[in-house]
mmCIF file of C-alpha atoms in Angstrom:
data_model
loop_
_atom_site.group_PDB
_atom_site.id
_atom_site.type_symbol
_atom_site.label_atom_id
_atom_site.label_comp_id
_atom_site.label_asym_id
_atom_site.label_seq_id
_atom_site.Cartn_x
_atom_site.Cartn_y
_atom_site.Cartn_z
ATOM 1 C CA UNK A 1083 66.206 -3.634 39.203
ATOM 2 C CA UNK A 1084 66.702 -5.547 35.966
ATOM 3 C CA UNK A 1085 63.855 -5.072 33.446
ATOM 4 C CA UNK A 1086 62.448 -8.538 34.184
ATOM 5 C CA UNK A 1087 62.657 -7.988 37.947
ATOM 6 C CA UNK A 1088 64.955 -10.949 38.555
ATOM 7 C CA UNK A 1089 68.170 -9.116 39.516
ATOM 8 C CA UNK A 1090 69.349 -6.185 41.589
ATOM 9 C CA UNK A 1091 72.513 -4.234 40.801
ATOM 10 C CA UNK A 1092 74.141 -1.904 43.302
ATOM 11 C CA UNK A 1093 77.490 -0.488 44.313
ATOM 12 C CA UNK A 1094 79.036 -1.879 47.483
ATOM 13 C CA UNK A 1095 81.934 -0.217 49.247
ATOM 14 C CA UNK A 1096 85.015 -1.867 50.765
ATOM 15 C CA UNK A 1097 87.619 0.919 50.616
ATOM 16 C CA UNK A 1098 86.508 1.572 47.035
ATOM 17 C CA UNK A 1099 83.119 1.201 45.354
ATOM 18 C CA UNK A 1100 82.462 -1.912 43.237
ATOM 19 C CA UNK A 1101 79.315 -3.047 41.427
ATOM 20 C CA UNK A 1102 77.616 -6.259 42.512
ATOM 21 C CA UNK A 1103 74.575 -8.209 41.294
ATOM 22 C CA UNK A 1104 72.281 -10.379 43.407
ATOM 23 C CA UNK A 1105 69.102 -12.318 42.503
ATOM 24 C CA UNK A 1106 66.003 -10.440 43.680
ATOM 25 C CA UNK A 1107 64.741 -13.661 45.277
ATOM 26 C CA UNK A 1108 68.004 -14.035 47.213
ATOM 27 C CA UNK A 1109 71.142 -15.969 46.437
ATOM 28 C CA UNK A 1110 74.825 -15.606 45.746
ATOM 29 C CA UNK A 1111 76.267 -12.139 45.221
ATOM 30 C CA UNK A 1112 78.615 -11.729 42.296
ATOM 31 C CA UNK A 1113 80.920 -8.831 41.615
ATOM 32 C CA UNK A 1114 80.675 -7.420 38.106
ATOM 33 C CA UNK A 1115 84.307 -6.395 37.789
ATOM 34 C CA UNK A 1116 87.066 -6.553 40.382
ATOM 35 C CA UNK A 1117 89.198 -3.542 39.445
ATOM 36 C CA UNK A 1118 91.280 -1.184 41.604
ATOM 37 C CA UNK A 1119 89.205 1.765 40.340
ATOM 38 C CA UNK A 1120 85.856 3.113 41.528
ATOM 39 C CA UNK A 1121 82.688 1.786 39.876
ATOM 40 C CA UNK A 1122 79.362 3.209 41.026
ATOM 41 C CA UNK A 1123 75.654 3.887 40.383
ATOM 42 C CA UNK A 1124 74.794 1.006 38.022
ATOM 43 C CA UNK A 1125 71.688 0.713 35.865
ATOM 44 C CA UNK A 1126 70.507 -2.045 33.527
ATOM 45 C CA UNK A 1127 70.134 -1.685 29.785
ATOM 46 C CA UNK A 1128 66.577 -1.967 28.498
ATOM 47 C CA UNK A 1129 67.206 -5.512 27.254
ATOM 48 C CA UNK A 1130 68.675 -6.528 30.628
ATOM 49 C CA UNK A 1131 71.866 -7.861 29.064
ATOM 50 C CA UNK A 1132 74.232 -5.030 29.973
ATOM 51 C CA UNK A 1133 75.036 -2.586 32.753
ATOM 52 C CA UNK A 1134 75.776 1.124 32.603
ATOM 53 C CA UNK A 1135 77.884 2.575 35.388
ATOM 54 C CA UNK A 1136 80.308 5.334 36.296
ATOM 55 C CA UNK A 1137 83.989 4.469 36.623
ATOM 56 C CA UNK A 1138 87.244 6.377 37.026
ATOM 57 C CA UNK A 1139 89.290 3.816 35.098
ATOM 58 C CA UNK A 1140 90.685 6.693 33.027
ATOM 59 C CA UNK A 1141 91.285 8.963 36.007
ATOM 60 C CA UNK A 1142 87.850 10.620 36.165
ATOM 61 C CA UNK A 1143 84.277 9.385 36.457
ATOM 62 C CA UNK A 1144 82.897 8.535 33.002
ATOM 63 C CA UNK A 1145 80.016 6.467 31.602
ATOM 64 C CA UNK A 1146 80.881 2.829 30.868
ATOM 65 C CA UNK A 1147 78.915 -0.144 29.583
ATOM 66 C CA UNK A 1148 79.684 -3.842 30.059
ATOM 67 C CA UNK A 1149 78.063 -7.259 30.019
ATOM 68 C CA UNK A 1150 76.593 -8.441 33.319
ATOM 69 C CA UNK A 1151 79.768 -10.392 34.083
ATOM 70 C CA UNK A 1152 81.936 -7.320 33.496
ATOM 71 C CA UNK A 1153 83.213 -8.477 30.116
ATOM 72 C CA UNK A 1154 83.351 -6.293 27.003
ATOM 73 C CA UNK A 1155 83.722 -2.987 28.901
ATOM 74 C CA UNK A 1156 83.175 0.009 26.665
ATOM 75 C CA UNK A 1157 83.631 3.706 27.356
ATOM 76 C CA UNK A 1158 80.591 5.718 26.220
ATOM 77 C CA UNK A 1159 81.243 9.279 27.380
ATOM 78 C CA UNK A 1160 84.198 11.367 26.302
ATOM 79 C CA UNK A 1161 83.651 13.722 29.242
ATOM 80 C CA UNK A 1162 82.647 13.043 32.805
ATOM 81 C CA UNK A 1163 79.451 11.097 33.519
ATOM 82 C CA UNK A 1164 77.488 9.782 36.472
ATOM 83 C CA UNK A 1165 74.050 8.307 37.272
ATOM 84 C CA UNK A 1166 73.059 6.789 33.905
ATOM 85 C CA UNK A 1167 69.741 5.545 32.501
ATOM 86 C CA UNK A 1168 68.884 4.187 29.050
ATOM 87 C CA UNK A 1169 65.645 5.513 27.540
ATOM 88 C CA UNK A 1170 63.355 4.237 24.772
ATOM 89 C CA UNK A 1171 64.733 6.778 22.278
ATOM 90 C CA UNK A 1172 68.002 4.833 22.071
ATOM 91 C CA UNK A 1173 70.008 7.269 24.192
ATOM 92 C CA UNK A 1174 71.702 6.909 27.551
ATOM 93 C CA UNK A 1175 71.100 9.939 29.773
ATOM 94 C CA UNK A 1176 73.515 10.872 32.540
ATOM 95 C CA UNK A 1177 74.506 13.589 34.971
ATOM 96 C CA UNK A 1178 77.683 15.294 33.837
ATOM 97 C CA UNK A 1179 79.187 15.549 37.324
ATOM 98 C CA UNK A 1180 78.211 14.984 40.912
ATOM 99 C CA UNK A 1181 79.315 18.491 41.891
ATOM 100 C CA UNK A 1182 77.608 20.248 38.999
ATOM 101 C CA UNK A 1183 75.357 17.656 37.393
ATOM 102 C CA UNK A 1184 73.898 19.028 34.149
ATOM 103 C CA UNK A 1185 72.157 16.358 32.031
ATOM 104 C CA UNK A 1186 73.670 14.974 28.844
ATOM 105 C CA UNK A 1187 72.973 12.006 26.606
ATOM 106 C CA UNK A 1188 74.917 9.659 24.342
ATOM 107 C CA UNK A 1189 73.670 6.960 21.911
ATOM 108 C CA UNK A 1190 73.449 3.566 23.634
ATOM 109 C CA UNK A 1191 75.576 2.114 20.854
ATOM 110 C CA UNK A 1192 78.181 4.851 21.146
ATOM 111 C CA UNK A 1193 78.560 8.214 19.464
ATOM 112 C CA UNK A 1194 78.917 11.916 20.214
ATOM 113 C CA UNK A 1195 77.555 13.334 23.455
ATOM 114 C CA UNK A 1196 74.725 15.858 23.361
ATOM 115 C CA UNK A 1197 73.759 18.395 26.043
ATOM 116 C CA UNK A 1198 70.158 18.211 27.274
ATOM 117 C CA UNK A 1199 70.107 20.508 30.332
ATOM 118 C CA UNK A 1200 73.304 22.489 30.852
ATOM 119 C CA UNK A 1201 72.138 25.022 33.444
ATOM 120 C CA UNK A 1202 70.203 22.587 35.657
ATOM 121 C CA UNK A 1203 70.143 20.865 38.089
ATOM 122 C CA UNK A 1204 72.326 22.867 40.450
ATOM 123 C CA UNK A 1205 75.172 21.412 42.548
ATOM 124 C CA UNK A 1206 74.473 18.577 45.020
ATOM 125 C CA UNK A 1207 71.278 17.537 43.199
ATOM 126 C CA UNK A 1208 72.800 14.880 40.935
ATOM 127 C CA UNK A 1209 70.254 12.251 42.067
ATOM 128 C CA UNK A 1210 67.202 14.485 41.649
ATOM 129 C CA UNK A 1211 66.188 13.849 38.061
ATOM 130 C CA UNK A 1212 64.208 11.092 36.384
ATOM 131 C CA UNK A 1213 62.974 10.233 32.900
ATOM 132 C CA UNK A 1214 59.254 9.680 32.302
ATOM 133 C CA UNK A 1215 56.921 9.483 29.302
ATOM 134 C CA UNK A 1216 56.189 13.197 29.754
ATOM 135 C CA UNK A 1217 59.836 14.287 29.788
ATOM 136 C CA UNK A 1218 62.618 14.878 32.295
ATOM 137 C CA UNK A 1219 61.582 15.690 35.856
ATOM 138 C CA UNK A 1220 64.243 17.393 37.979
ATOM 139 C CA UNK A 1221 64.697 19.438 41.119
ATOM 140 C CA UNK A 1222 66.627 22.685 41.146
ATOM 141 C CA UNK A 1223 66.548 26.142 42.605
ATOM 142 C CA UNK A 1224 67.508 29.632 41.468
ATOM 143 C CA UNK A 1225 70.895 30.842 42.579
ATOM 144 C CA UNK A 1226 70.828 32.644 45.909
ATOM 145 C CA UNK A 1227 70.221 36.369 45.619
ATOM 146 C CA UNK A 1228 70.146 39.416 47.854
ATOM 147 C CA UNK A 1229 66.481 38.645 48.484
ATOM 148 C CA UNK A 1230 67.439 35.675 50.658
ATOM 149 C CA UNK A 1231 67.629 31.883 50.294
ATOM 150 C CA UNK A 1232 66.064 30.300 47.244
ATOM 151 C CA UNK A 1233 63.526 27.486 47.357
ATOM 152 C CA UNK A 1234 63.950 24.135 45.653
ATOM 153 C CA UNK A 1235 61.342 23.520 42.976
ATOM 154 C CA UNK A 1236 60.241 20.584 40.834
ATOM 155 C CA UNK A 1237 60.527 21.136 37.078
ATOM 156 C CA UNK A 1238 59.650 19.285 33.902
ATOM 157 C CA UNK A 1239 61.367 19.502 30.533
ATOM 158 C CA UNK A 1240 58.873 17.903 28.094
ATOM 159 C CA UNK A 1241 60.366 15.748 25.348
ATOM 160 C CA UNK A 1242 61.158 17.836 22.293
ATOM 161 C CA UNK A 1243 60.669 21.128 24.135
ATOM 162 C CA UNK A 1244 63.216 23.783 25.016
ATOM 163 C CA UNK A 1245 61.222 25.560 27.721
ATOM 164 C CA UNK A 1246 61.222 24.161 31.249
ATOM 165 C CA UNK A 1247 57.978 24.075 33.243
ATOM 166 C CA UNK A 1248 57.946 24.740 36.982
ATOM 167 C CA UNK A 1249 55.563 22.311 38.698
ATOM 168 C CA UNK A 1250 55.779 23.336 42.330
ATOM 169 C CA UNK A 1251 57.865 24.117 45.398
ATOM 170 C CA UNK A 1252 59.740 21.356 47.205
ATOM 171 C CA UNK A 1253 60.046 21.260 51.004
ATOM 172 C CA UNK A 1254 63.260 21.923 52.876
ATOM 173 C CA UNK A 1255 65.404 19.003 53.986
ATOM 174 C CA UNK A 1256 66.248 17.272 50.694
ATOM 175 C CA UNK A 1257 69.232 14.955 51.263
ATOM 176 C CA UNK A 1258 71.907 14.526 48.601
ATOM 177 C CA UNK A 1259 70.832 10.904 48.038
ATOM 178 C CA UNK A 1260 68.854 9.016 46.816
ATOM 179 C CA UNK A 1261 66.601 11.463 44.922
ATOM 180 C CA UNK A 1262 63.379 11.228 42.915
ATOM 181 C CA UNK A 1263 61.106 8.376 41.857
ATOM 182 C CA UNK A 1264 58.410 9.101 39.262
ATOM 183 C CA UNK A 1265 55.290 6.956 38.878
ATOM 184 C CA UNK A 1266 54.791 5.288 35.462
ATOM 185 C CA UNK A 1267 51.962 7.695 34.566
ATOM 186 C CA UNK A 1268 54.086 10.701 35.485
ATOM 187 C CA UNK A 1269 51.459 12.097 37.853
ATOM 188 C CA UNK A 1270 53.196 11.371 41.158
ATOM 189 C CA UNK A 1271 56.707 11.971 42.439
ATOM 190 C CA UNK A 1272 58.212 10.393 45.556
ATOM 191 C CA UNK A 1273 61.256 11.822 47.327
ATOM 192 C CA UNK A 1274 62.982 11.711 50.739
ATOM 193 C CA UNK A 1275 62.981 14.514 53.282
ATOM 194 C CA UNK A 1276 65.331 14.761 56.247
ATOM 195 C CA UNK A 1277 63.780 16.177 59.402
ATOM 196 C CA UNK A 1278 66.273 15.402 62.145
ATOM 197 C CA UNK A 1279 66.356 12.995 63.874
ATOM 198 C CA UNK A 1280 64.114 11.234 61.349
ATOM 199 C CA UNK A 1281 63.466 11.065 57.640
ATOM 200 C CA UNK A 1282 60.197 10.865 55.741
ATOM 201 C CA UNK A 1283 59.120 9.578 52.357
ATOM 202 C CA UNK A 1284 57.144 12.348 50.657
ATOM 203 C CA UNK A 1285 54.685 12.169 47.760
ATOM 204 C CA UNK A 1286 53.705 14.977 45.407
ATOM 205 C CA UNK A 1287 50.863 14.390 42.961
ATOM 206 C CA UNK A 1288 48.453 16.057 40.602
ATOM 207 C CA UNK A 1289 50.778 16.611 37.656
ATOM 208 C CA UNK A 1290 49.732 16.148 34.062
#
């Protein structure tokens, strides 16, 4: 969603992934940029005038920024980047990779990248993190050990803190996509759960 709720941005696939925008009330679909490369997982800037997205225009998925019509494209991340969101601190946060996400950030106006979480989340959980007033919520699990399979858990990294807080155990059946949604007050988290042949929308609450 755009900040004012008037537009939706998404990636549509026809052989390759391209970003499109459509009015939330319905109307004509317009493609942001018709390029032969992949463009995926868009998000709006806080002022609603630009889009962040991942593109392999340089041969690997990196964080890009452009106007809503695709003009003035600008590369933001020197390394790989995926699944971006701009926060109120002036930084754009992103998963480093889909295979091994990590969480990094870069100034919205450009600048050096900074690591935020380099040991979490674990592989295949690139969509399971969200920013909230309390900090960064994410799902991860300890690496498997001789004691048996490890459980997924929900964690919080408070803003300005270095220690991660474990909030609770997540159920089995988390799909790769789409991931978490955190309520504005940070006290509830919604997430999907696959229980073949159906899927459920789950809600966890009671956090600070």
